[in-house]
mmCIF file of C-alpha atoms in Angstrom:
data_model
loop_
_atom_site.group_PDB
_atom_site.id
_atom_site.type_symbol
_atom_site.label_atom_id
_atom_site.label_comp_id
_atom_site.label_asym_id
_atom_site.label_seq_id
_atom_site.Cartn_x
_atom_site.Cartn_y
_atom_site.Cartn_z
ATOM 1 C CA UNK A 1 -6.159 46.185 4.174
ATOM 2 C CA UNK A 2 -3.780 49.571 3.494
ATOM 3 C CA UNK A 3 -0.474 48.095 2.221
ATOM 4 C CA UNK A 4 -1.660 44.136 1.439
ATOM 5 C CA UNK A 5 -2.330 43.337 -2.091
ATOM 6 C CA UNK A 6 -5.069 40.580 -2.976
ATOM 7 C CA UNK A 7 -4.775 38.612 -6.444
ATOM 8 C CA UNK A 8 -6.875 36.094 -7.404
ATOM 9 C CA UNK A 9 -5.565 32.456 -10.013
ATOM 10 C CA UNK A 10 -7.684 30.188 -11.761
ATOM 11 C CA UNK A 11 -5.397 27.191 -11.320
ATOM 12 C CA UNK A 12 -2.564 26.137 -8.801
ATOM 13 C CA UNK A 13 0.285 26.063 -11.713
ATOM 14 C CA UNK A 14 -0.215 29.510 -11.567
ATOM 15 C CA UNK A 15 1.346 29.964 -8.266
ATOM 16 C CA UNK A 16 4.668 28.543 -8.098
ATOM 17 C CA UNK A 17 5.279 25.079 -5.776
ATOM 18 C CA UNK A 18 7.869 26.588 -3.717
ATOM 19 C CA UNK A 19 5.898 29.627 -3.265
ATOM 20 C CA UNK A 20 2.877 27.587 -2.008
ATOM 21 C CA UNK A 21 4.296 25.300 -0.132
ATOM 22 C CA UNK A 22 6.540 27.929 2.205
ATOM 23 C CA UNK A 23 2.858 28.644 3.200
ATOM 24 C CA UNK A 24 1.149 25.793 3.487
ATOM 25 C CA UNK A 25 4.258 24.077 5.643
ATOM 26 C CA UNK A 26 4.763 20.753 5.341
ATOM 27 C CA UNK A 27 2.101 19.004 8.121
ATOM 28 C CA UNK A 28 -0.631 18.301 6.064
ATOM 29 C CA UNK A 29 -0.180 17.040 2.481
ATOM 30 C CA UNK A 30 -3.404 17.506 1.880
ATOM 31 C CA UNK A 31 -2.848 21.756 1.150
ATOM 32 C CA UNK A 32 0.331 21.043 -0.810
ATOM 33 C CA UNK A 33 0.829 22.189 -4.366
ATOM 34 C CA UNK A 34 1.101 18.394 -4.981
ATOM 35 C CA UNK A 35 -2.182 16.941 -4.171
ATOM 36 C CA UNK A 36 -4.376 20.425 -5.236
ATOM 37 C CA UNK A 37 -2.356 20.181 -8.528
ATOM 38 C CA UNK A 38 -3.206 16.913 -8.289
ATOM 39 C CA UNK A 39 -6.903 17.605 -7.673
ATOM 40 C CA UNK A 40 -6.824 19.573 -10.936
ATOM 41 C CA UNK A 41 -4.801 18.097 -13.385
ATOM 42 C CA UNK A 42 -6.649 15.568 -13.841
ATOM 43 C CA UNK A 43 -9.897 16.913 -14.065
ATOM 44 C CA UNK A 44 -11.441 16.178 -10.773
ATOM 45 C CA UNK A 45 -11.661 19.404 -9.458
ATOM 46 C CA UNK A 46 -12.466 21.468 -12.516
ATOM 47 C CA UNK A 47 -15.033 23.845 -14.031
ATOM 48 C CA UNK A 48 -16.521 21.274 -15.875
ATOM 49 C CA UNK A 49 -17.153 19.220 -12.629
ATOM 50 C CA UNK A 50 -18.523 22.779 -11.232
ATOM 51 C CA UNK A 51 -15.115 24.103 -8.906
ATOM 52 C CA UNK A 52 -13.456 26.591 -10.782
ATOM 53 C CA UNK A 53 -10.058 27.698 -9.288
ATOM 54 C CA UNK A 54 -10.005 31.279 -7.908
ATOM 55 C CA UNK A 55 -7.045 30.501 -4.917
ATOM 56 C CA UNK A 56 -6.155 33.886 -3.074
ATOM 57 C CA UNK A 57 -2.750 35.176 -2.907
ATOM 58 C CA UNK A 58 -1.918 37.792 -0.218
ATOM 59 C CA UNK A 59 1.132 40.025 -0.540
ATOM 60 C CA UNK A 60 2.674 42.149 1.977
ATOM 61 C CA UNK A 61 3.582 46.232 1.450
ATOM 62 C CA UNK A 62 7.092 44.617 -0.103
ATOM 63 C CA UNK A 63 5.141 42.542 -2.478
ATOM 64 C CA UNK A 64 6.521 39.399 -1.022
ATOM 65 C CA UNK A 65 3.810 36.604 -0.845
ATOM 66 C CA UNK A 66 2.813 35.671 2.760
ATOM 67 C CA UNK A 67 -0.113 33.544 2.366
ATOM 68 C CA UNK A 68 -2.396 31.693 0.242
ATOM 69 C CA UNK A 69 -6.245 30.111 0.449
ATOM 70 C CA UNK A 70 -6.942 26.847 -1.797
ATOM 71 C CA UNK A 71 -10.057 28.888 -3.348
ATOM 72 C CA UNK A 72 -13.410 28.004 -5.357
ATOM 73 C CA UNK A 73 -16.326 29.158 -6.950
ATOM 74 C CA UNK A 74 -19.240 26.982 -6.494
ATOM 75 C CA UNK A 75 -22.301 26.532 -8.176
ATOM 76 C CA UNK A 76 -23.258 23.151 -5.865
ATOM 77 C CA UNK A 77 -22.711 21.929 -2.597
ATOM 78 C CA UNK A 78 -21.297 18.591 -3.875
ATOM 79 C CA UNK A 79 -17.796 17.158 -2.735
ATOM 80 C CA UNK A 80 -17.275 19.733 0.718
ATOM 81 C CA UNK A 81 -19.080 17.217 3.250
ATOM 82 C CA UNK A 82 -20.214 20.190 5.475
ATOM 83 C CA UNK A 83 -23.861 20.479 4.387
ATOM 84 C CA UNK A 84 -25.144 24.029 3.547
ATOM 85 C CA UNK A 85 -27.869 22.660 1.427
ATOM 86 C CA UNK A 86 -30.760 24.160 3.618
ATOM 87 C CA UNK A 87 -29.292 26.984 4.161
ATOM 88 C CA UNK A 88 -29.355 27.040 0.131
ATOM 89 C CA UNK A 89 -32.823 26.170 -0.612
ATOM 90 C CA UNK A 90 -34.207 28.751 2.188
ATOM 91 C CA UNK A 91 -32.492 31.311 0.384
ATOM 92 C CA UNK A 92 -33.669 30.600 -3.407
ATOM 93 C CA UNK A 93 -36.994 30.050 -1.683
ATOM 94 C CA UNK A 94 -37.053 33.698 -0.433
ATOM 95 C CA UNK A 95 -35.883 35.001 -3.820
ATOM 96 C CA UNK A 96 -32.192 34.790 -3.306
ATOM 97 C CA UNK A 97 -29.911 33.401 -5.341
ATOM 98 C CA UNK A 98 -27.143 31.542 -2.690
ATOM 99 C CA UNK A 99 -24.923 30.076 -6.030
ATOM 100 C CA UNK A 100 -21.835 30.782 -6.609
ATOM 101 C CA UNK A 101 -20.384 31.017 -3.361
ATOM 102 C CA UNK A 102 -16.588 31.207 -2.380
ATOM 103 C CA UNK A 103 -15.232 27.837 -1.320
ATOM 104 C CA UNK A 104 -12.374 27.126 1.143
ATOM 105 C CA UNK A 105 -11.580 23.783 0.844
ATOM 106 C CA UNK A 106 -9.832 20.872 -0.214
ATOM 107 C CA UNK A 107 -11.822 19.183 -2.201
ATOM 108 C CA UNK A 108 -12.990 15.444 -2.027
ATOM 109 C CA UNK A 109 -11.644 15.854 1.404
ATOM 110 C CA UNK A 110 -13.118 16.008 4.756
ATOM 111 C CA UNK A 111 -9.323 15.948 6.379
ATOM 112 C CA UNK A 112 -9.198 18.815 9.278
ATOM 113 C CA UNK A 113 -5.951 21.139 8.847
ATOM 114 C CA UNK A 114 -5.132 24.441 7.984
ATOM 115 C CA UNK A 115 -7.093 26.345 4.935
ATOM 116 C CA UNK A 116 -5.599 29.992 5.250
ATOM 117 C CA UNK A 117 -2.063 29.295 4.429
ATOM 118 C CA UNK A 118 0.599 31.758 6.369
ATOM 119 C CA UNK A 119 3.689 32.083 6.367
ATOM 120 C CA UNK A 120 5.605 32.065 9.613
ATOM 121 C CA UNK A 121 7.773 35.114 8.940
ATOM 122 C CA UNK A 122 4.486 36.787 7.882
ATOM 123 C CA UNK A 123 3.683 40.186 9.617
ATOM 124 C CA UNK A 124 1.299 39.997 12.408
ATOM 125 C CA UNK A 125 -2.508 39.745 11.549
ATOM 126 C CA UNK A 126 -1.852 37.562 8.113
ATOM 127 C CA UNK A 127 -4.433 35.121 8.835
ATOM 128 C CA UNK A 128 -7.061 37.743 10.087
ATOM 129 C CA UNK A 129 -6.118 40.221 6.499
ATOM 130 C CA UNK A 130 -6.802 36.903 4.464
ATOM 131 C CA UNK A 131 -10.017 36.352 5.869
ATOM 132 C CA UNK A 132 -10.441 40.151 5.089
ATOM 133 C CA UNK A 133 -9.430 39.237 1.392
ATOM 134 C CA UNK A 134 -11.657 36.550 1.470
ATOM 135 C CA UNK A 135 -14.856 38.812 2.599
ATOM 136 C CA UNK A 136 -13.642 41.422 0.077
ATOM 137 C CA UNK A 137 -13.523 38.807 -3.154
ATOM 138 C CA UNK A 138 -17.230 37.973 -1.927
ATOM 139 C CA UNK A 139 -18.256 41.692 -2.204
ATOM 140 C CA UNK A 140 -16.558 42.851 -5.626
ATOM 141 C CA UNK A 141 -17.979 39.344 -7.026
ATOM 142 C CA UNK A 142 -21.484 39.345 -6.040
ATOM 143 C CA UNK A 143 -20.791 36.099 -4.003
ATOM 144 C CA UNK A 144 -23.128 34.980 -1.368
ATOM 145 C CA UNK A 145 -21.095 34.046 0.845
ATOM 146 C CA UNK A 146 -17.587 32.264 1.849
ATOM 147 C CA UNK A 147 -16.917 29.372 3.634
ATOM 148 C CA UNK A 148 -13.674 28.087 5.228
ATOM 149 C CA UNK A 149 -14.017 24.525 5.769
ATOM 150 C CA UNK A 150 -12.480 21.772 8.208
ATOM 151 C CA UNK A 151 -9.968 25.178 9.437
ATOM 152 C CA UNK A 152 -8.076 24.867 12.227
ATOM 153 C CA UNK A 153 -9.022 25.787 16.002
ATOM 154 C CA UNK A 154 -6.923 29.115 15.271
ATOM 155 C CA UNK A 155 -8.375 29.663 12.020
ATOM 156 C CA UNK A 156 -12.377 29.112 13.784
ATOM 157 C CA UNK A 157 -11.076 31.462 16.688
ATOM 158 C CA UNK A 158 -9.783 34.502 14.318
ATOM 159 C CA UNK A 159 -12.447 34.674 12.328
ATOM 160 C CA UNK A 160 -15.023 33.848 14.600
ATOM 161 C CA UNK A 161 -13.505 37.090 16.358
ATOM 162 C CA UNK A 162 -13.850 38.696 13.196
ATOM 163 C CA UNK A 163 -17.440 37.940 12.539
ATOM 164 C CA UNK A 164 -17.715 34.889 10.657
ATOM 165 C CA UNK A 165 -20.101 32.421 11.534
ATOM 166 C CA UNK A 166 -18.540 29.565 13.453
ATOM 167 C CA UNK A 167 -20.234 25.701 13.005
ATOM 168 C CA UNK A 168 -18.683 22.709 14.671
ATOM 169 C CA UNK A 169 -18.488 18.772 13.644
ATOM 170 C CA UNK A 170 -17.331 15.525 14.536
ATOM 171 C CA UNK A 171 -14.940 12.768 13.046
ATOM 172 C CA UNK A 172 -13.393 10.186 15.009
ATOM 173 C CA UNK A 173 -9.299 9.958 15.413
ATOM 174 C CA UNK A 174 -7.104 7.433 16.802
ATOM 175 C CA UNK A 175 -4.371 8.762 19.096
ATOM 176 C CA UNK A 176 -0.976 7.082 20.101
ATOM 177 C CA UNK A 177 -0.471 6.611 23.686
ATOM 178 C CA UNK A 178 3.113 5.882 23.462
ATOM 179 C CA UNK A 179 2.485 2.028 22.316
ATOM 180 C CA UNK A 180 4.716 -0.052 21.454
ATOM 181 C CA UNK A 181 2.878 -2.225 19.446
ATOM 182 C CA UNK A 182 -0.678 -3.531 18.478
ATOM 183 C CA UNK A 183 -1.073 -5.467 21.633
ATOM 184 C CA UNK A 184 0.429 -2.330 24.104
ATOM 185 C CA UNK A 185 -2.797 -0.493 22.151
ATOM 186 C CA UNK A 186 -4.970 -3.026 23.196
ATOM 187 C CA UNK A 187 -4.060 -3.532 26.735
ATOM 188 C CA UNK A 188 -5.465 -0.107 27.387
ATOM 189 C CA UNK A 189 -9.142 -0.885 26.184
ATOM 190 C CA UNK A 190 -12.042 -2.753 28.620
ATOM 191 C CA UNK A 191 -11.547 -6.741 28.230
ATOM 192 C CA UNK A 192 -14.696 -6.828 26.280
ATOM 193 C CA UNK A 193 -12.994 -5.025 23.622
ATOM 194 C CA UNK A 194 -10.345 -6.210 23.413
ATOM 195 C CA UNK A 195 -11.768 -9.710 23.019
ATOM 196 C CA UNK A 196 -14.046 -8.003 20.233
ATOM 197 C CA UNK A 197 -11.028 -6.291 18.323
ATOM 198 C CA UNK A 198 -8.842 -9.707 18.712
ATOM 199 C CA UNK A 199 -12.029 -11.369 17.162
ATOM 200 C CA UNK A 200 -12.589 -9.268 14.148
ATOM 201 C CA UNK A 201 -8.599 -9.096 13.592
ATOM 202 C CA UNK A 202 -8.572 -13.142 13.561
ATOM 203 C CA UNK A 203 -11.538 -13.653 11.545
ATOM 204 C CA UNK A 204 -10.383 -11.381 8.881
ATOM 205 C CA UNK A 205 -6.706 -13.027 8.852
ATOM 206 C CA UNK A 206 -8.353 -16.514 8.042
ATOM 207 C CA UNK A 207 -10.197 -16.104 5.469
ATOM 208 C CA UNK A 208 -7.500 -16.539 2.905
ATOM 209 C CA UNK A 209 -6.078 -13.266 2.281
ATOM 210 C CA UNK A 210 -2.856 -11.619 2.373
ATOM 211 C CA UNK A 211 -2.080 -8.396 3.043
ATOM 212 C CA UNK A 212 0.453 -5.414 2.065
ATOM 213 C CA UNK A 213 1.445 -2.031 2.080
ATOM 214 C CA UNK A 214 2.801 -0.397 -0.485
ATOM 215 C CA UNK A 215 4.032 3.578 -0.577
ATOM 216 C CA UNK A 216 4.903 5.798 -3.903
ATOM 217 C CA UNK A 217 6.624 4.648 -6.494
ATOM 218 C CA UNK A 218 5.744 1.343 -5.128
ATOM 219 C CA UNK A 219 2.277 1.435 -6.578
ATOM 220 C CA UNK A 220 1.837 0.159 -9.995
ATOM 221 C CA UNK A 221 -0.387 1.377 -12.317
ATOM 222 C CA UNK A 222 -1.894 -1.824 -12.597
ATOM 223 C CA UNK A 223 -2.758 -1.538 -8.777
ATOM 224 C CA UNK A 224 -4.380 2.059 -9.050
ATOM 225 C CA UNK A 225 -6.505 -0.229 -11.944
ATOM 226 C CA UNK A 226 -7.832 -2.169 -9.308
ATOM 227 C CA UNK A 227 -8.332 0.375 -6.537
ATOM 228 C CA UNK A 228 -10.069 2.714 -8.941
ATOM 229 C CA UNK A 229 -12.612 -0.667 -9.249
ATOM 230 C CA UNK A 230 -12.641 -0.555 -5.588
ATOM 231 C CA UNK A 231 -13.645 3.048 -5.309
ATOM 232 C CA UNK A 232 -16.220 2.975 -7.690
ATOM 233 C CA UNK A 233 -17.569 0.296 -6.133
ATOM 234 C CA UNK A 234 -17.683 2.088 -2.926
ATOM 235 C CA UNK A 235 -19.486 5.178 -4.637
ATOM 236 C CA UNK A 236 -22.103 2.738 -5.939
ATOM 237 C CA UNK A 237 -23.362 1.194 -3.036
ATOM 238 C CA UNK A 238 -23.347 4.026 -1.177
ATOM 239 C CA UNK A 239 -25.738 5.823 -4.669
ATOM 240 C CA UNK A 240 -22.755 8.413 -4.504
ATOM 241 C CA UNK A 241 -20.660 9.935 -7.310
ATOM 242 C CA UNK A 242 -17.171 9.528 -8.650
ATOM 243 C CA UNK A 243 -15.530 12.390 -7.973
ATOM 244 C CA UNK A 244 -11.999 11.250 -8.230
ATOM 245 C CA UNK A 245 -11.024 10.138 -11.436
ATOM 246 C CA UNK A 246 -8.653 7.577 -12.463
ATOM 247 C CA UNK A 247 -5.912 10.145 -13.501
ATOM 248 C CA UNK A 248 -5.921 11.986 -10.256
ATOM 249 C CA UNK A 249 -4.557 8.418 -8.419
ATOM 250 C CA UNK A 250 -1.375 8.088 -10.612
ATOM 251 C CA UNK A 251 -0.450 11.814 -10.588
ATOM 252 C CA UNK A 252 -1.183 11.243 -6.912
ATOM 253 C CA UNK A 253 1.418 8.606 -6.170
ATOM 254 C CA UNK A 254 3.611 10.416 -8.555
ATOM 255 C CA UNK A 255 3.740 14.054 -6.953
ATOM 256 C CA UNK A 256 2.935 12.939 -3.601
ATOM 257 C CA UNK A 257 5.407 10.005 -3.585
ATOM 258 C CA UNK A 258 6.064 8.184 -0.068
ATOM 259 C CA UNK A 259 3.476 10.143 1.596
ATOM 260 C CA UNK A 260 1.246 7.830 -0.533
ATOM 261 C CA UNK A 261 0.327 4.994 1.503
ATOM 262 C CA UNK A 262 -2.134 2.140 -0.285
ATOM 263 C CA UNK A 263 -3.019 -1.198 1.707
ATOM 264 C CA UNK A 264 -3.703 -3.940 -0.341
ATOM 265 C CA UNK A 265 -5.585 -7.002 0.461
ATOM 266 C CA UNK A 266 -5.241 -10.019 -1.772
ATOM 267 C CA UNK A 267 -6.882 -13.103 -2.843
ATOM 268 C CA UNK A 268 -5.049 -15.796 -4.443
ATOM 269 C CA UNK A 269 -3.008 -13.581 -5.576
ATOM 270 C CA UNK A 270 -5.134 -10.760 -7.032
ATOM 271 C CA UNK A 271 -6.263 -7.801 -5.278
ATOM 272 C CA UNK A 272 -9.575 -7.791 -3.573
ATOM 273 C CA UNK A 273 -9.784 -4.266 -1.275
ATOM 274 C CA UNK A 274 -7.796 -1.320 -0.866
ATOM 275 C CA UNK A 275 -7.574 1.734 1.197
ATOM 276 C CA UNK A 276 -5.678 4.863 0.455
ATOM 277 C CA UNK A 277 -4.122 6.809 3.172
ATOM 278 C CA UNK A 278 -1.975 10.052 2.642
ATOM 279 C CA UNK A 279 0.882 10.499 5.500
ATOM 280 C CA UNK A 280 1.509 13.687 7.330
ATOM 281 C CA UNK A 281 4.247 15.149 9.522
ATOM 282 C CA UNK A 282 2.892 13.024 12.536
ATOM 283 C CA UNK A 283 -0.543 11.949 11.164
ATOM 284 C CA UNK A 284 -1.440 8.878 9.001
ATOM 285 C CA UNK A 285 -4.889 10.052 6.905
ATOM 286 C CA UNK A 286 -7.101 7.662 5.834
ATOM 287 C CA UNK A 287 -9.305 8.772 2.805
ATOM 288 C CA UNK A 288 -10.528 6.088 0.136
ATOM 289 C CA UNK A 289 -11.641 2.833 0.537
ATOM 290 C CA UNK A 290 -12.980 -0.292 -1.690
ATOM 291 C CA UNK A 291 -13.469 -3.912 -1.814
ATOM 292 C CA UNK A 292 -14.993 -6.448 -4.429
ATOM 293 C CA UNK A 293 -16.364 -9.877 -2.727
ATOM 294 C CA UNK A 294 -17.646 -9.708 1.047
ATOM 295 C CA UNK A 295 -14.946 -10.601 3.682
ATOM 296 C CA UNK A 296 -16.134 -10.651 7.234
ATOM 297 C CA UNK A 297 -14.411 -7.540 8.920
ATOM 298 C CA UNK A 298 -12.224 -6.492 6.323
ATOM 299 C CA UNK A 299 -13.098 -3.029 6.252
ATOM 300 C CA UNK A 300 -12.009 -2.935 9.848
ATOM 301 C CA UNK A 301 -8.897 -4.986 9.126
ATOM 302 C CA UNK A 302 -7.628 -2.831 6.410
ATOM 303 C CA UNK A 303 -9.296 0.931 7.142
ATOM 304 C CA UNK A 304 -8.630 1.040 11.025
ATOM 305 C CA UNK A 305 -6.391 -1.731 12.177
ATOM 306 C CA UNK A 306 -3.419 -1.869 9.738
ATOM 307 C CA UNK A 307 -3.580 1.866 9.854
ATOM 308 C CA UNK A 308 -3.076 1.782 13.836
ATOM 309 C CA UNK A 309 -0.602 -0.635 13.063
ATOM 310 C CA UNK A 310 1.006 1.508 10.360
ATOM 311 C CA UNK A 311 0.737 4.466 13.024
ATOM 312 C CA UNK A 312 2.975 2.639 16.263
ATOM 313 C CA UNK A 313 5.544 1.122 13.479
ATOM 314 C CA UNK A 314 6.192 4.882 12.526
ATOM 315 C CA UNK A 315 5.923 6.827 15.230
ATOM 316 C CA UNK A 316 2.873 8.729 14.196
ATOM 317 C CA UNK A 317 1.121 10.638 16.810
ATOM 318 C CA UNK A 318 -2.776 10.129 15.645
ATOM 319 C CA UNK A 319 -4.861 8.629 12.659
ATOM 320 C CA UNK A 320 -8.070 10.368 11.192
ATOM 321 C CA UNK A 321 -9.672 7.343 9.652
ATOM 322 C CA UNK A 322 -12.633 9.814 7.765
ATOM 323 C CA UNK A 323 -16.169 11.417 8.213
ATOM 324 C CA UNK A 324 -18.611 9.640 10.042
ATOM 325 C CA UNK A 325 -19.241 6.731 11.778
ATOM 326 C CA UNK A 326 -19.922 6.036 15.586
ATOM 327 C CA UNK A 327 -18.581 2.444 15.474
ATOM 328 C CA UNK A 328 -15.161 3.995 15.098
ATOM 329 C CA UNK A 329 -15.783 4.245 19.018
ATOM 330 C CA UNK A 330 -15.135 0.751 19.723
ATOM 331 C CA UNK A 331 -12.181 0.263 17.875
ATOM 332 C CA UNK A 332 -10.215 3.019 19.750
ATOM 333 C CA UNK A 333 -11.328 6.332 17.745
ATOM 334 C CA UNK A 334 -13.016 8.498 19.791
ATOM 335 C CA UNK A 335 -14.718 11.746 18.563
ATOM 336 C CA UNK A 336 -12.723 14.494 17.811
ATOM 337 C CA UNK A 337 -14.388 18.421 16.709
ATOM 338 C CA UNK A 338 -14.022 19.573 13.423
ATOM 339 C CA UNK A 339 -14.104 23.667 12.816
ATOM 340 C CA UNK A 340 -15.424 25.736 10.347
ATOM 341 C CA UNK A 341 -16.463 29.549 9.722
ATOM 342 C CA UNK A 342 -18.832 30.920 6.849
ATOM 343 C CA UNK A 343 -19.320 34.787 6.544
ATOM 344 C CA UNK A 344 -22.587 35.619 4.494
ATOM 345 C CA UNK A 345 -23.242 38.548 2.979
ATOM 346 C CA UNK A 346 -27.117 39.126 2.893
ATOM 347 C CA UNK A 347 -28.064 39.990 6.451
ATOM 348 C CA UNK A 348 -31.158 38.217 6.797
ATOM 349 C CA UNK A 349 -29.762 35.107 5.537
ATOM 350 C CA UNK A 350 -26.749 35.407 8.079
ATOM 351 C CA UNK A 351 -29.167 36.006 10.740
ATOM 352 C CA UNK A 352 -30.960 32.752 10.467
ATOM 353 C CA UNK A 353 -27.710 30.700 10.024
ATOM 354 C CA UNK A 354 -26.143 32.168 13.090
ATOM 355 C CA UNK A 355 -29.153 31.075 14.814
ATOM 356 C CA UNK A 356 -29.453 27.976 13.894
ATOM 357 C CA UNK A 357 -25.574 27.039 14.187
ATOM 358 C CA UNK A 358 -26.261 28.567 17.854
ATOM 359 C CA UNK A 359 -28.229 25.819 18.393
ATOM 360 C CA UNK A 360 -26.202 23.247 16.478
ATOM 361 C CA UNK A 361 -23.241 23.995 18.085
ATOM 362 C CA UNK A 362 -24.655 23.314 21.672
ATOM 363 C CA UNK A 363 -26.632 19.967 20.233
ATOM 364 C CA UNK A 364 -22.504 18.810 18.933
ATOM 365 C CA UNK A 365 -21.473 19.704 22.317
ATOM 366 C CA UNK A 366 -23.959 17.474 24.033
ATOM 367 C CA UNK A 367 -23.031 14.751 21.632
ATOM 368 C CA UNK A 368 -19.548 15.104 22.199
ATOM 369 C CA UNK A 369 -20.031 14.530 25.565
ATOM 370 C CA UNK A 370 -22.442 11.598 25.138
ATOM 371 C CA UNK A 371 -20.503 9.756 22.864
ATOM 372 C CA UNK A 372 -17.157 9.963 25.403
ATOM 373 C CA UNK A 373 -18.902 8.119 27.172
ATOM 374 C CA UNK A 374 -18.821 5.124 25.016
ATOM 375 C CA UNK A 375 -15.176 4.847 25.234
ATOM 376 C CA UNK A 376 -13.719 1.548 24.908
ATOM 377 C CA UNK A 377 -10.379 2.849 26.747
ATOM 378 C CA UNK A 378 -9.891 1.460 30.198
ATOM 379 C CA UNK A 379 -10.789 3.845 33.257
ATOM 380 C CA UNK A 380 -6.850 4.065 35.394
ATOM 381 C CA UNK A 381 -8.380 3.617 39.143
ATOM 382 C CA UNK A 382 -7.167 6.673 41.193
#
């Protein structure tokens, strides 16, 4: 690393916005100064809540800044939604101790994009010096190891050729053929679901609630009330924890503006459900969602539908509608591979992870694979 210089800041403030941003680009709002400021401001990504700030700042011979990682020490494995837990456990169990470890991330958020921030005047090799950085920080701080979460294909492919230990995953994303509308989307799905989608879409239309979208400034404080309700609500039943908390929504709508996109179901005129998507250069992300009351398909109606919807009205190019879930399939989001890299430092440790995501990766292959074949899209006869 002759010639780069590595510093290390325990909050975001500390870099400047501008400075960030000219590396982060403006594609995914989910690396912007914004939301990470966001993040910590108010206390949702913290070292009280266990992720203490240490983002990585490269600088070039000149001592300009080229690049940037959104950077963590962790003492838990809470809040990254790529499960190391095992890998954790069979460490302490040998006598190791596998916490802290250096997170990549953004946190809360299993949103695919770039985590190694370059920018694209930056000398050649950038990316591959930060991940340098990155394995250097781990040795000077008697880290375990690092991990570089929901990276990029480019990201996975550099340092994957640089020794890191590469893991796959799947999510499920909606992409825009070029329709016109709702019904253009439809037409290119098997009759069965179509009739299926048409169903769920009518049933959750007559049940007496209204719907909206509302973006920024648009978004009351009143409204975040009642969507912070709805996200607690979602935690509970699902015997999770709040890590959001209700600060982090205003300052959201605030410093993220437009980009903010909250759908709003009502019920005689008081809001019922939400779901909070953040907008990108061409993608619409879907992240939070809550209701109080049962409504037959409304999570559909509101999480996937309206956001396809939202998508063709704007021009966007796909929709990443969140972790999880295979019935995603049927309503036009097919599986889609998430990326990410971990370098480990002890060598016994890395040798049974690199086995085991061996085998992992080929098992995500297969099930890529097998779930394309569930595809509700149409076959075009040759």
């Amino acid at each position: 690393m002759s010639g780069w210089t590595v510093s290390l800041h325990d909050r975001i403030a500390a870099i400047p916005a501008e400075e960030w941003d000219a590396c982060a680009g403006e594609g995914n709002p989910f690396v912007s100064h914004a939301f990470l400021s966001a993040v910590e401001d108010s206390g949702s990504a913290t070292p009280s809540t266990g992720w203490l700030p240490r983002h990585v700042a490269l600088n070039d011979e000149t001592g300009r800044l080229v690049a940037v990682a959104p950077a963590y020490l962790k003492a838990h494995s809470y809040g990254e939604y790529v499960f190391d837990h095992g890998w954790a456990r069979a460490f302490e169990a040998a006598g190791g101790a596998y916490y802290p470890k250096l997170q990549v991330a953004v946190p809360f958020s299993p949103v695919p994009g770039p985590r190694l921030l370059v920018k694209p005047d930056a000398p050649d090799g950038a990316m591959s010096v930060l991940g340098q950085a990155l394995v250097q920080v781990c040795g000077e701080m008697d880290l375990s190891s690092a991990h570089v979460t929901f990276c990029t294909e480019a990201e996975y492919e550099t340092l994957g050729g640089d020794g890191w230990l590469q893991r796959l995953g799947l999510q499920y994303h909606w992409h825009n053929r070029g329709y016109q509308d709702f019904e253009g989307f439809l037409e290119a799905l098997s009759s069965r679901k179509r009739k299926t989608i048409r169903r769920e879409r009518r049933d959750a239309n007559a049940c007496g609630l209204t719907f909206r979208t509302v973006r920024g400034s648009e978004i009351t404080e009143a409204l975040w009330d009642a969507f912070f309700v709805f996200y607690q609500s979602t935690v509970d039943k699902k015997w999770g924890s709040a890590y959001l908390t209700r600060a982090f929504f205003s300052l959201l709508s605030e410093r993220l503006g437009d980009r903010v996109v909250l759908m709003i179901a009502e019920h005689e005129g008081q809001p019922v459900a939400g779901a909070l998507n953040l907008l990108g250069a061409d993608t619409l992300y879907g992240r939070n969602w809550g209701c109080v009351g049962e409504w037959p398909f409304l999570h559909f109606e509101l999480c996937y539908y309206r956001a396809i919807d939202f998508a063709i009205e704007n021009g966007l190019s796909r929709v990443e509608a969140g972790a999880q879930g295979e019935h995603k399939i049927q309503r036009g989001y097919v599986p889609s591979l998430t990326h990410s890299v971990h370098h480990i430092q002890h060598s016994g440790l890395r040798q049974a992870v690199s086995e085991f995501l061996e085998v992992e990766r080929a098992g995500m292959l297969s099930e890529m694979v097998a779930l394309s074949e569930l595809s509700p899209y149409r076959v075009e006869k040759m």
